[in-house]
Coordinates of C-alpha atoms and ligand atoms in Angstrom, one line a residue:
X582 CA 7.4 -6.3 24.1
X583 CA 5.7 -9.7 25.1
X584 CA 3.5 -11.8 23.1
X585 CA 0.0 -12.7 24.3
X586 CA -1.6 -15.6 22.0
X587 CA -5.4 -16.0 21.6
X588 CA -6.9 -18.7 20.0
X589 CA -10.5 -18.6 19.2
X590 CA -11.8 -22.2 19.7
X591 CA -15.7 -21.6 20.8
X592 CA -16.7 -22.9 17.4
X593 CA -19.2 -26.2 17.1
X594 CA -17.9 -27.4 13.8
X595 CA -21.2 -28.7 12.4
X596 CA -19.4 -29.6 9.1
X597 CA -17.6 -32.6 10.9
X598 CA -20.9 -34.1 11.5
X599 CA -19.5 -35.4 15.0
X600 CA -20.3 -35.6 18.7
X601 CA -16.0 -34.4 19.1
X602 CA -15.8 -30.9 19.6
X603 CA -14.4 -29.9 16.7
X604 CA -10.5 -28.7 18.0
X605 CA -10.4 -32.2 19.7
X606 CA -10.4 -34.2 16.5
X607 CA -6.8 -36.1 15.8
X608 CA -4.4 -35.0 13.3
X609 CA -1.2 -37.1 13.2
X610 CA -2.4 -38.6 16.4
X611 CA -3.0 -35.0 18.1
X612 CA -6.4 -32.9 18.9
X613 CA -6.0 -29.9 16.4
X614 CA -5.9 -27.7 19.2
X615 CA -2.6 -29.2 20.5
X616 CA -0.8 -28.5 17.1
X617 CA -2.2 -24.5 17.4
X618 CA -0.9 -24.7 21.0
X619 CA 2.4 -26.3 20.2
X620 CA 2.7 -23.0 17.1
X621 CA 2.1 -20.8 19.5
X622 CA 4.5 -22.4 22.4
X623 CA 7.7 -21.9 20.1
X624 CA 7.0 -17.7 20.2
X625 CA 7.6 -18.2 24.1
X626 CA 4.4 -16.1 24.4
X627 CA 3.6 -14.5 27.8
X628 CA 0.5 -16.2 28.0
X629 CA -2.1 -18.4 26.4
X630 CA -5.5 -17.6 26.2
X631 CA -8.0 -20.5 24.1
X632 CA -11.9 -19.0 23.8
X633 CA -13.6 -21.8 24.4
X634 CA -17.4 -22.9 24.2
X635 CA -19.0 -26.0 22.7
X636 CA -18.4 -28.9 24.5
X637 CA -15.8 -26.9 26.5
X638 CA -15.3 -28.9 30.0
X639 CA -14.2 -31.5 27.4
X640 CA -11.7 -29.4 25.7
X641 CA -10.2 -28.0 29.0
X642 CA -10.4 -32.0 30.5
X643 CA -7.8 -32.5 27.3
X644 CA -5.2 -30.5 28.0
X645 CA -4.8 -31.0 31.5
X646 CA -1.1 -30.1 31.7
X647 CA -0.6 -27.0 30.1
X648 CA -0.7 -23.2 31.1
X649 CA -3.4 -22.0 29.3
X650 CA -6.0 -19.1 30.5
X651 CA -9.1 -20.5 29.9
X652 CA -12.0 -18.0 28.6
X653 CA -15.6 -18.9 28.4
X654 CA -17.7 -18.1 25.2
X655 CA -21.0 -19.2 26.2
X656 CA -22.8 -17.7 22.8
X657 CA -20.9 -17.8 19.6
X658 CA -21.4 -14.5 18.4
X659 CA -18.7 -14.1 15.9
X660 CA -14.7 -13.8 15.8
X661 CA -14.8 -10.1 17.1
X662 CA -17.0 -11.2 20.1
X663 CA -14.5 -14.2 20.5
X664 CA -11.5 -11.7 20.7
X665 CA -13.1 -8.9 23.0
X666 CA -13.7 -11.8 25.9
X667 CA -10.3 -12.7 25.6
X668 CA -8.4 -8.7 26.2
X669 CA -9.2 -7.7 29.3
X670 CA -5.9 -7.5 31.2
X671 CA -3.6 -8.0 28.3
X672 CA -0.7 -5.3 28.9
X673 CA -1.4 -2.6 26.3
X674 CA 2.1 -2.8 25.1
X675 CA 1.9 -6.5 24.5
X676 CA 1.2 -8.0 20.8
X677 CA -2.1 -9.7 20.7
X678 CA -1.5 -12.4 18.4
X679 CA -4.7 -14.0 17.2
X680 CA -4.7 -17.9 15.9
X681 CA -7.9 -20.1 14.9
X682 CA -7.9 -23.8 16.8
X683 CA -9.1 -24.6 13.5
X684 CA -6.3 -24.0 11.4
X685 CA -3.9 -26.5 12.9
X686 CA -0.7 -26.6 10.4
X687 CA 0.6 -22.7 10.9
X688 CA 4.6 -22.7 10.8
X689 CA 6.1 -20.8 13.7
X690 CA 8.4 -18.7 11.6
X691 CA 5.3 -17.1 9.5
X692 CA 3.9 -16.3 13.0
X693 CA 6.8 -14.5 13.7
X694 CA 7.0 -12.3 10.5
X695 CA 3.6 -12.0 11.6
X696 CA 4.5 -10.4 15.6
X697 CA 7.4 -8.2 14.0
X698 CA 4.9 -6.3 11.9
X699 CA 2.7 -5.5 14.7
X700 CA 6.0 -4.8 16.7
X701 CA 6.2 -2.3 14.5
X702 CA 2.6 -0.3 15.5
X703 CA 0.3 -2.0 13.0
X704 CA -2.1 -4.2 12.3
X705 CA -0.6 -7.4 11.0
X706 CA -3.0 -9.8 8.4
X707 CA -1.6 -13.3 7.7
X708 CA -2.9 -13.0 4.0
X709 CA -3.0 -15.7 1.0
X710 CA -3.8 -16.3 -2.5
X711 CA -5.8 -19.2 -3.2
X712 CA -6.8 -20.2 -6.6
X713 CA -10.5 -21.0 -5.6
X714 CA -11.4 -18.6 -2.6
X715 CA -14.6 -19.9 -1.8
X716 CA -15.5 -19.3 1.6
X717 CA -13.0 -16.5 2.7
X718 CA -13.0 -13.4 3.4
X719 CA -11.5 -11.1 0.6
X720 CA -8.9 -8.6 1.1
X721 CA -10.0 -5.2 -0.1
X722 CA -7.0 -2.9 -1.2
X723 CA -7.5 0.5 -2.2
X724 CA -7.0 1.3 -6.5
X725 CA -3.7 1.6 -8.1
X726 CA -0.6 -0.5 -8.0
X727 CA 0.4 -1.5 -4.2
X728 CA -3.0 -0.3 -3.0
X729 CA -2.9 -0.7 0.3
X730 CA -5.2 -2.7 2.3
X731 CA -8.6 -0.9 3.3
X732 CA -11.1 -4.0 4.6
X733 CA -12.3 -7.2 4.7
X734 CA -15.6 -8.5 3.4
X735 CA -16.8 -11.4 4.6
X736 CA -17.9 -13.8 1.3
X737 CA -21.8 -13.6 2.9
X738 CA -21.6 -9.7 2.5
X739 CA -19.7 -9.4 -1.1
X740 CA -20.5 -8.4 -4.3
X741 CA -19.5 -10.6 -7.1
X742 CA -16.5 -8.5 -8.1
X743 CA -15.6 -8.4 -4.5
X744 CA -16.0 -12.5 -4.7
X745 CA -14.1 -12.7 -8.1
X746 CA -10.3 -11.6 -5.6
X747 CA -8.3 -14.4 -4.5
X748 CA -6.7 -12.6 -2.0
X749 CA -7.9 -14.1 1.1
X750 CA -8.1 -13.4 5.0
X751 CA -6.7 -16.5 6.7
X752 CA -8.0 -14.9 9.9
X753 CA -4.6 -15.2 11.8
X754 CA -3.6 -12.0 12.8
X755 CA -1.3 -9.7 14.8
X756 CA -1.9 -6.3 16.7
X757 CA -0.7 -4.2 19.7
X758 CA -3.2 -5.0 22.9
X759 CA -4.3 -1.6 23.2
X760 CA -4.9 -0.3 19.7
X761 CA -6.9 -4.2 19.7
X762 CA -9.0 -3.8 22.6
X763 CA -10.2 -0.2 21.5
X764 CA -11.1 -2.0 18.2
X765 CA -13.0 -4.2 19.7
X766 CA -15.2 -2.4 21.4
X767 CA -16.0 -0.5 18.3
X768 CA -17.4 -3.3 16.6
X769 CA -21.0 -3.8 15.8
X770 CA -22.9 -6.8 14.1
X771 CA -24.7 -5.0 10.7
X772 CA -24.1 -7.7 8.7
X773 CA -25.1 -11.0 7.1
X774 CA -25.0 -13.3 9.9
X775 CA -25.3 -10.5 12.4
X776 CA -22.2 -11.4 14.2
X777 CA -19.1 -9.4 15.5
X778 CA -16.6 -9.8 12.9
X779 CA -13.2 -9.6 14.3
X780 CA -12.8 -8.5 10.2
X781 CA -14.1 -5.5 10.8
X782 CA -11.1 -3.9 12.6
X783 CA -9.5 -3.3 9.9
X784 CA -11.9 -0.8 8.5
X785 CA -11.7 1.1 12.1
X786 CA -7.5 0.7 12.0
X787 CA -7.7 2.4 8.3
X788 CA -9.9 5.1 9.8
X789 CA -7.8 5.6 12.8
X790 CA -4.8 5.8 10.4
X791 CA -2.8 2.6 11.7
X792 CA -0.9 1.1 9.4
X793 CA -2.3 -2.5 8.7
X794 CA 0.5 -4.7 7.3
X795 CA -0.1 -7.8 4.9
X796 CA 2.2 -11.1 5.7
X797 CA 1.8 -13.6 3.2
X798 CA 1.8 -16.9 4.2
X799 CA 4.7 -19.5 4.0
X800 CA 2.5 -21.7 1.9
X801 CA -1.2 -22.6 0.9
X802 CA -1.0 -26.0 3.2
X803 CA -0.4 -23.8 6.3
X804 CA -3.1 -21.8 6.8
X805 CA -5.6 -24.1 5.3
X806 CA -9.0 -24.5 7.6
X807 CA -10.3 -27.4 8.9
X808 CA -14.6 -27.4 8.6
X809 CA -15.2 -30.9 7.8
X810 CA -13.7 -34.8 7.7
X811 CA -12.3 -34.2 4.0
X812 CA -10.4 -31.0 5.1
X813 CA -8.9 -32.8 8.3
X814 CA -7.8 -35.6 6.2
X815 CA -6.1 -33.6 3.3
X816 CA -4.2 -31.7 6.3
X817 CA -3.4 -35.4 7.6
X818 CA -1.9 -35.9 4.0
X819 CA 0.3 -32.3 4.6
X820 CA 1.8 -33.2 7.8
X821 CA 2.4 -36.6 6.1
X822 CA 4.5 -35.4 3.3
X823 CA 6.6 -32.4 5.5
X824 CA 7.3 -35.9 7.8
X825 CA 8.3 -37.7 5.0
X826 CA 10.3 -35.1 3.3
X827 CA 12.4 -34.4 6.7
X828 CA 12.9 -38.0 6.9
X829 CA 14.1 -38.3 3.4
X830 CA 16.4 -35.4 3.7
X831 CA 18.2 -36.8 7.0
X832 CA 18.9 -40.2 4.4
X833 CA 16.2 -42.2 5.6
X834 CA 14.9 -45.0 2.7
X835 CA 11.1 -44.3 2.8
X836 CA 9.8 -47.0 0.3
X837 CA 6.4 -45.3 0.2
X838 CA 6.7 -41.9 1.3
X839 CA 3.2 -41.3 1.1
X840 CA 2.3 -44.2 3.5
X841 CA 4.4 -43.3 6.7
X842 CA 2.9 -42.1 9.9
X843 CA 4.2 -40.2 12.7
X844 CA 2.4 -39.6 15.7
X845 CA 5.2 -38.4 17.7
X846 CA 8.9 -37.8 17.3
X847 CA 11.1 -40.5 15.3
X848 CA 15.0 -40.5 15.8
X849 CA 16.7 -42.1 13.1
X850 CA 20.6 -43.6 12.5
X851 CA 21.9 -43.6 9.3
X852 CA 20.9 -46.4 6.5
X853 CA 17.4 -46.6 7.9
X854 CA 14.8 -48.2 5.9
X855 CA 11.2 -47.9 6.5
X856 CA 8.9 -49.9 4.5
X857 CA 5.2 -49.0 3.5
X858 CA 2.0 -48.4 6.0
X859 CA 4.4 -48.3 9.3
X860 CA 2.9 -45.8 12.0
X861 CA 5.2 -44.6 14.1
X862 CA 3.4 -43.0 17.9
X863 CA 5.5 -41.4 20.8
X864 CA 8.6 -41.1 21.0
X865 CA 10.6 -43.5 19.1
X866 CA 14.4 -43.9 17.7
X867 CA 15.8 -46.5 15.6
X868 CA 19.8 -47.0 15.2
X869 CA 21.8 -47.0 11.9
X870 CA 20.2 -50.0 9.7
X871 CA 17.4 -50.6 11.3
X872 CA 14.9 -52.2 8.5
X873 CA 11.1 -51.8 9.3
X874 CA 8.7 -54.3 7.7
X875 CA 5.1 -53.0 6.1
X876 CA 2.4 -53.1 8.3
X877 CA 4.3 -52.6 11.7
X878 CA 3.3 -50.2 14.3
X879 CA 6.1 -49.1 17.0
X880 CA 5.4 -46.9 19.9
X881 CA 7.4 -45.3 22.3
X882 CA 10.4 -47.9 21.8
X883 CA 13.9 -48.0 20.9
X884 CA 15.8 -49.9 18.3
X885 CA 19.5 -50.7 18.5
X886 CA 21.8 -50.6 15.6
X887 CA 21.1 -53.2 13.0
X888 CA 18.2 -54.6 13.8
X889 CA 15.3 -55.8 11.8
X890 CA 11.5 -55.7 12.4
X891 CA 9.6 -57.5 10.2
X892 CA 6.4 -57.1 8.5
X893 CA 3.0 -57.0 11.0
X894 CA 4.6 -56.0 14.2
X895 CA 3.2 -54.6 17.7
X896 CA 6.2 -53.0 19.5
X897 CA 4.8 -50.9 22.6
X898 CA 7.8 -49.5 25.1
X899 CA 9.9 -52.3 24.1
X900 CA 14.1 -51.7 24.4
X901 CA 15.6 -54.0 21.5
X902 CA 19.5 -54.1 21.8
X903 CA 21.9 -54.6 18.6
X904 CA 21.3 -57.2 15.3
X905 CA 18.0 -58.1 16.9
X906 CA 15.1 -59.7 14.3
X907 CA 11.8 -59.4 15.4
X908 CA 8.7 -60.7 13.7
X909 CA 6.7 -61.0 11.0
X910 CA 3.6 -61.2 13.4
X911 CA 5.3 -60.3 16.8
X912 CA 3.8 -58.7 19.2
X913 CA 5.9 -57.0 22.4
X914 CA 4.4 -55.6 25.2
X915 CA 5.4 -53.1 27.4
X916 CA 8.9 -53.8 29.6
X917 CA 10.6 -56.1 27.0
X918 CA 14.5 -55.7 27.0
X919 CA 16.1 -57.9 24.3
X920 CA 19.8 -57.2 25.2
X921 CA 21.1 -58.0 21.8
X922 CA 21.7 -60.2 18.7
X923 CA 18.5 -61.7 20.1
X924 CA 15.5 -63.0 17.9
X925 CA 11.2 -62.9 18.9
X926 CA 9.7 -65.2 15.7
X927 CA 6.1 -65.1 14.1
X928 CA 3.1 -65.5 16.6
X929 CA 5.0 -64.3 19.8
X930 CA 3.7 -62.5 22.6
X931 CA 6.4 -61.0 25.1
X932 CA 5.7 -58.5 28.1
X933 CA 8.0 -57.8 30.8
X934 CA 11.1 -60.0 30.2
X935 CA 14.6 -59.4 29.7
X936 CA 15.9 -61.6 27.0
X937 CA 19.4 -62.1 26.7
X938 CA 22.2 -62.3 24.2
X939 CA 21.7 -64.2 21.4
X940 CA 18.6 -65.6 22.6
X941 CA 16.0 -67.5 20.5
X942 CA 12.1 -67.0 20.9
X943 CA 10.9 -68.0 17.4
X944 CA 7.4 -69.3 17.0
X945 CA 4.4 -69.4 18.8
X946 CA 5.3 -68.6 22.4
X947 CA 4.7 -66.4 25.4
X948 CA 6.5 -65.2 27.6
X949 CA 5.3 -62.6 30.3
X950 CA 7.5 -61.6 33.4
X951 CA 10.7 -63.9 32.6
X952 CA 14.2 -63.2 32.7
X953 CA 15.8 -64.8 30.2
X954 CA 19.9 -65.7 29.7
X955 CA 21.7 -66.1 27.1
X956 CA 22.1 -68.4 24.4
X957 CA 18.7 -69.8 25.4
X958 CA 16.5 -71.5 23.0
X959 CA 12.9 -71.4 23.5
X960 CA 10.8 -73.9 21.6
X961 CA 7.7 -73.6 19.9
X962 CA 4.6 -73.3 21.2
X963 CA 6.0 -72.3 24.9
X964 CA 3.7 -70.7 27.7
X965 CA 5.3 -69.5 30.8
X966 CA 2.2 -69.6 33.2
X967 CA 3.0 -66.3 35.2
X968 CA -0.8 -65.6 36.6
X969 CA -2.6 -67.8 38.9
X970 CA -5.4 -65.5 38.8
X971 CA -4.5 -63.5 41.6
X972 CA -0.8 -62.6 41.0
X973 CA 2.3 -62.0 38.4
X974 CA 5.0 -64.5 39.2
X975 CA 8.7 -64.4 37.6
X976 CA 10.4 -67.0 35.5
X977 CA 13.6 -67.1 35.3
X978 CA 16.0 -69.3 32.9
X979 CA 19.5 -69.6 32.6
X980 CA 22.1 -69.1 30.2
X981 CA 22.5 -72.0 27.8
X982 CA 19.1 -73.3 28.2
X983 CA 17.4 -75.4 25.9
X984 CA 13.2 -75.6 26.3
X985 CA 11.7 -77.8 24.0
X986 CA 8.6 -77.2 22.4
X987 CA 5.2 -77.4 24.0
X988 CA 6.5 -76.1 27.6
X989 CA 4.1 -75.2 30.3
X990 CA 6.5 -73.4 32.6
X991 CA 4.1 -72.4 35.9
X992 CA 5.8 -69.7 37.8
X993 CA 7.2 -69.0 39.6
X994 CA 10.1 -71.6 38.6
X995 CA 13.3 -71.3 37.6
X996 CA 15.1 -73.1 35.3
X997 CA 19.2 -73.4 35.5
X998 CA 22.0 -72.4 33.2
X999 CA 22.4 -75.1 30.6
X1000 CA 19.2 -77.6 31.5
X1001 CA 17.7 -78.9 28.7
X1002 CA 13.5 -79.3 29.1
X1003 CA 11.9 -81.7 27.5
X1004 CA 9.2 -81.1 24.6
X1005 CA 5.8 -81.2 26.4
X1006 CA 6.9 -80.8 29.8
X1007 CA 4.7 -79.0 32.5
X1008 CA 7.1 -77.8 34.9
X1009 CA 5.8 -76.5 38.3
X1010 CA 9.3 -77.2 40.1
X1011 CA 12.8 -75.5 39.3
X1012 CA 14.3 -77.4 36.9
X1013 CA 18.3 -77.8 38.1
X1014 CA 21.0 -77.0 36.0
X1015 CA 22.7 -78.8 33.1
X1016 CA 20.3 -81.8 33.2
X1017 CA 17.3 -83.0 31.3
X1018 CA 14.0 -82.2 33.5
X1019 CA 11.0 -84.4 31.7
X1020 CA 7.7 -83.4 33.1
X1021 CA 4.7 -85.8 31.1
X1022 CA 3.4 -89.2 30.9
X1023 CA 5.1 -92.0 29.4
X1024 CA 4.8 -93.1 26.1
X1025 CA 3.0 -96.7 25.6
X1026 CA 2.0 -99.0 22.9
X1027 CA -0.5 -101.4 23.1
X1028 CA 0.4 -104.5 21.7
X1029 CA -2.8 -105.9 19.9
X1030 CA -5.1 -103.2 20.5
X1031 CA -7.8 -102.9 17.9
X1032 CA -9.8 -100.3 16.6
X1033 CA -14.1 -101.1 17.8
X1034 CA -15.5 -102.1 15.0
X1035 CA -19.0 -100.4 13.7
X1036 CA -22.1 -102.4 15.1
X1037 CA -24.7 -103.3 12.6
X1038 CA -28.4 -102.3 13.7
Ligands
UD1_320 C1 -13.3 -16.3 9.4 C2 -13.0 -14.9 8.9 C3 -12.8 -14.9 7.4 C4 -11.6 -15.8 7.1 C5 -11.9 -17.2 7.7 C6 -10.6 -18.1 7.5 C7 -14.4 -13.4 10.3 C8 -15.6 -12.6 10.4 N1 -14.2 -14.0 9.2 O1 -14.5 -16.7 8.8 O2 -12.5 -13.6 6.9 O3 -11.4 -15.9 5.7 O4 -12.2 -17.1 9.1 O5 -10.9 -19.3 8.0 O6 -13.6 -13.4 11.2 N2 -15.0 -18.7 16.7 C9 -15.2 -18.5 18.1 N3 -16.3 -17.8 18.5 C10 -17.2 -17.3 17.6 C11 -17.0 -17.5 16.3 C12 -15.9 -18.2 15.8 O7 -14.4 -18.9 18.9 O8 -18.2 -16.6 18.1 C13 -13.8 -19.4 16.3 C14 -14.2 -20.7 15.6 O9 -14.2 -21.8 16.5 C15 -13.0 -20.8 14.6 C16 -12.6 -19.4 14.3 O10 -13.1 -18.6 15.3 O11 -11.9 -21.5 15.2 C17 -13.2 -18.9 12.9 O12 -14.6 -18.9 13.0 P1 -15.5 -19.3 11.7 O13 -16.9 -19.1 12.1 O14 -15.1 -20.6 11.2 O15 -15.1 -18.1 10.8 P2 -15.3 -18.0 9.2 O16 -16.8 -17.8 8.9 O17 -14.7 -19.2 8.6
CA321 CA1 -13.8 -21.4 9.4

């Protein structure tokens, strides 16, 4: 029996008080859609199908990649109008499981208790009890100890006993295709807000005399709804803390465990330490040791065993080898290879460079498309030159290398192993190896000279 996922996603979200369609807003770096998407992925379903409406050649434009059936609400007219759009041609012997692209932190595994129930003929409920219900729909059970459940009233259509349960519909629920579908087309709109409630079914599955099947959810933080900015933030702080909590349970040292971000995946080695307000995008990994300063931001890098990246760092795509110390105030661009035991100081800028072994870049230098050797020291305040405003050109220096602070170095222009550059130097020529290469003016003192003296008017 295959799994076909719908997720209803026509909704404006008026709440967010935004031109974003609402599923597109970020959480942890992500649209909210993508994180339903990704839930309903790890079933393996047979297929996807998202109900889309407001704004909806922007939501489709955002998910370019993935296999998704695509069905047009052009009217909101309520959840049970959502779903009937989204049957037609679903096997009959397929579960039809139902997810909101609003409700963004739903664990796979509840999703799955939820499928086996209506593997089993019924109607399935993902169900909760939340201490203030406001909002919800109420479950309605029938009298006496393990009443079963009978119907769902929406809280626009309850009576204030019916408000007073805190039994709650999360929405999220399961169903075989046929039993759905004839369900569906049962429904009418006599209610408050004259919509289709997709609610309703459950009335017509109790009448039928299907079984409908409560599955409590794994927690309160999962099936929590996102309306407006202060929901989508509070489910920013949930995701926060289950990172945090994997991280601490695999031995990494979180100094701040509330003030971590992950937009991505992060490997770590053992003996990691991660200081406060680091954010963390793509796909990242860090080796046994590692220290990250505060205030750092690494994307889509990788960090070799035992080194350290100090406080108020830009790491984008960089590949830093073993014992490397980068920072505070570094900034690494995309294609930066520092081989090992190397060292990028305060105020540096690198981009497409190799930097060799135990290699020295400390202050207040760029360096953009260089190759770099080893045992090279780089002096303050050094610029290779690598566009003349039309193209990139390489520099390369060799091991042993010594450039003195205040280098212009105008590629292309290579520098040999062991040359030593003067402080100040603009060098436009290759600079041979194991010499001194002085490109500047002479130094001169005049002898006498005096300062002009201030002329009385
Ligand atoms: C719905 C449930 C309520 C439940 C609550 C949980 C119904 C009638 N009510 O109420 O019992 O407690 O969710 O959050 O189902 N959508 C469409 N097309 C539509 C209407 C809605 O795609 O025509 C989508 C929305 O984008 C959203 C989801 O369905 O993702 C839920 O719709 P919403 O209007 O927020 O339902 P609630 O009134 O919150
Ligand atoms: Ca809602």
């Amino acid at each position: 029996m295959a799994t076909t996922v719908v997720i209803l996603a026509a909704g404006q979200g008026k709440r967010m008080r935004s031109d974003l369609p609402k599923v597109l807003h970020p959480l942890a770096g992500r649209p909210l859609l993508a994180h339903v998407l990704a839930a309903a992925a790890a079933l393996r379903p047979r297929e996807v199908r998202v109900v889309h409406g407001h704004g909806g050649e922007r939501v489709r434009a955002a998910f370019p990649d993935q296999r998704i059936s695509w069905v047009h609400q052009a009217e909101q007219q309520g959840t049970g109008h959502a779903v009937r759009l989204a049957l037609p041609r679903i096997p009959a012997r397929d579960v039809v499981l139902v997810l909101y692209g609003d409700v963004p932190l739903v664990q796979p595994a509840t999703l799955r208790r939820l499928v086996a129930r209506a593997r089993e003929g019924k109607l399935a409920l993902l169900t909760a009890g939340f201490a203030d219900p406001t909002g919800y729909g109420r479950i309605i059970r029938a009298a006496g100890r393990r009443g079963g459940i009978i119907g769902i009233v929406e809280e626009k259509d309850a009576t204030p006993a019916q408000r007073a349960i805190r039994e709650i519909n999360t929405g999220l629920m399961a169903c075989p295709a046929g039993a759905l579908a004839r369900m569906a087309a049962r429904l009418r709109a006599n209610n408050a807000q004259r919509e289709y409630y997709l609610t309703d079914v459950v009335g017509l599955a109790v009448k039928a005399g299907m079984g409908v099947a409560a599955v409590a959810a794994g927690s309160v933080d999962e099936v929590m709804g996102i309306n407006d900015k202060a929901q989508l933030a509070a489910a920013g702080c949930v995701l926060r803390q289950r990172t945090a909590a994997t991280l601490l349970q695999a031995g990494v040292t979180l100094v701040d465990p509330a003030r971590i971000d992950v937009h991505g995946s992060l490997r770590c080695g053992r003996d990691v330490t991660i200081h406060p307000d680091v954010l963390f995008e793509g796909d990242v990994s860090l080796g046994d040791g590692v220290i990250v300063g505060p205030f750092t931001r690494i994307r889509d890098s990788r960090v070799g065993t035992g080194s350290v990246i100090h406080s108020h760092c830009v790491l984008e795509s960089a590949d830093v080898g073993e014992r490397c110390e980068i920072g505070p105030f570094a900034r690494v661009r995309p294609g930066v290879k520092l081989v090992g035991d190397g060292r990028i100081g305060n105020f540096v800028e690198v981009k497409k460079s190799t930097i060799g072994r135990h290699s020295k870049v400390s202050h207040l230098t760029y360096i953009g498309d260089a190759t770099i050797g080893e045992h090279v020291n780089v002096g303050a305040g050094t610029i290779t030159c690598n566009y003349d405003g039309a193209n990139k050109n390489r520099t390369v220096i060799g091991d042993h290398a010594f450039i003195g602070s205040g280098v212009e170095l105008v590629a292309p222009v290579e520098v040999g192993a062991g040359a030593t550059i003067g402080a100040g130097s603009t060098i436009s020529k290759d600079a041979p190896p194991g010499q001194l290469t002085v490109a500047r003016s002479r130094q001169v003192t005049i002898a006498g000279w005096k300062r002009p003296a201030r002329v009385r008017k």
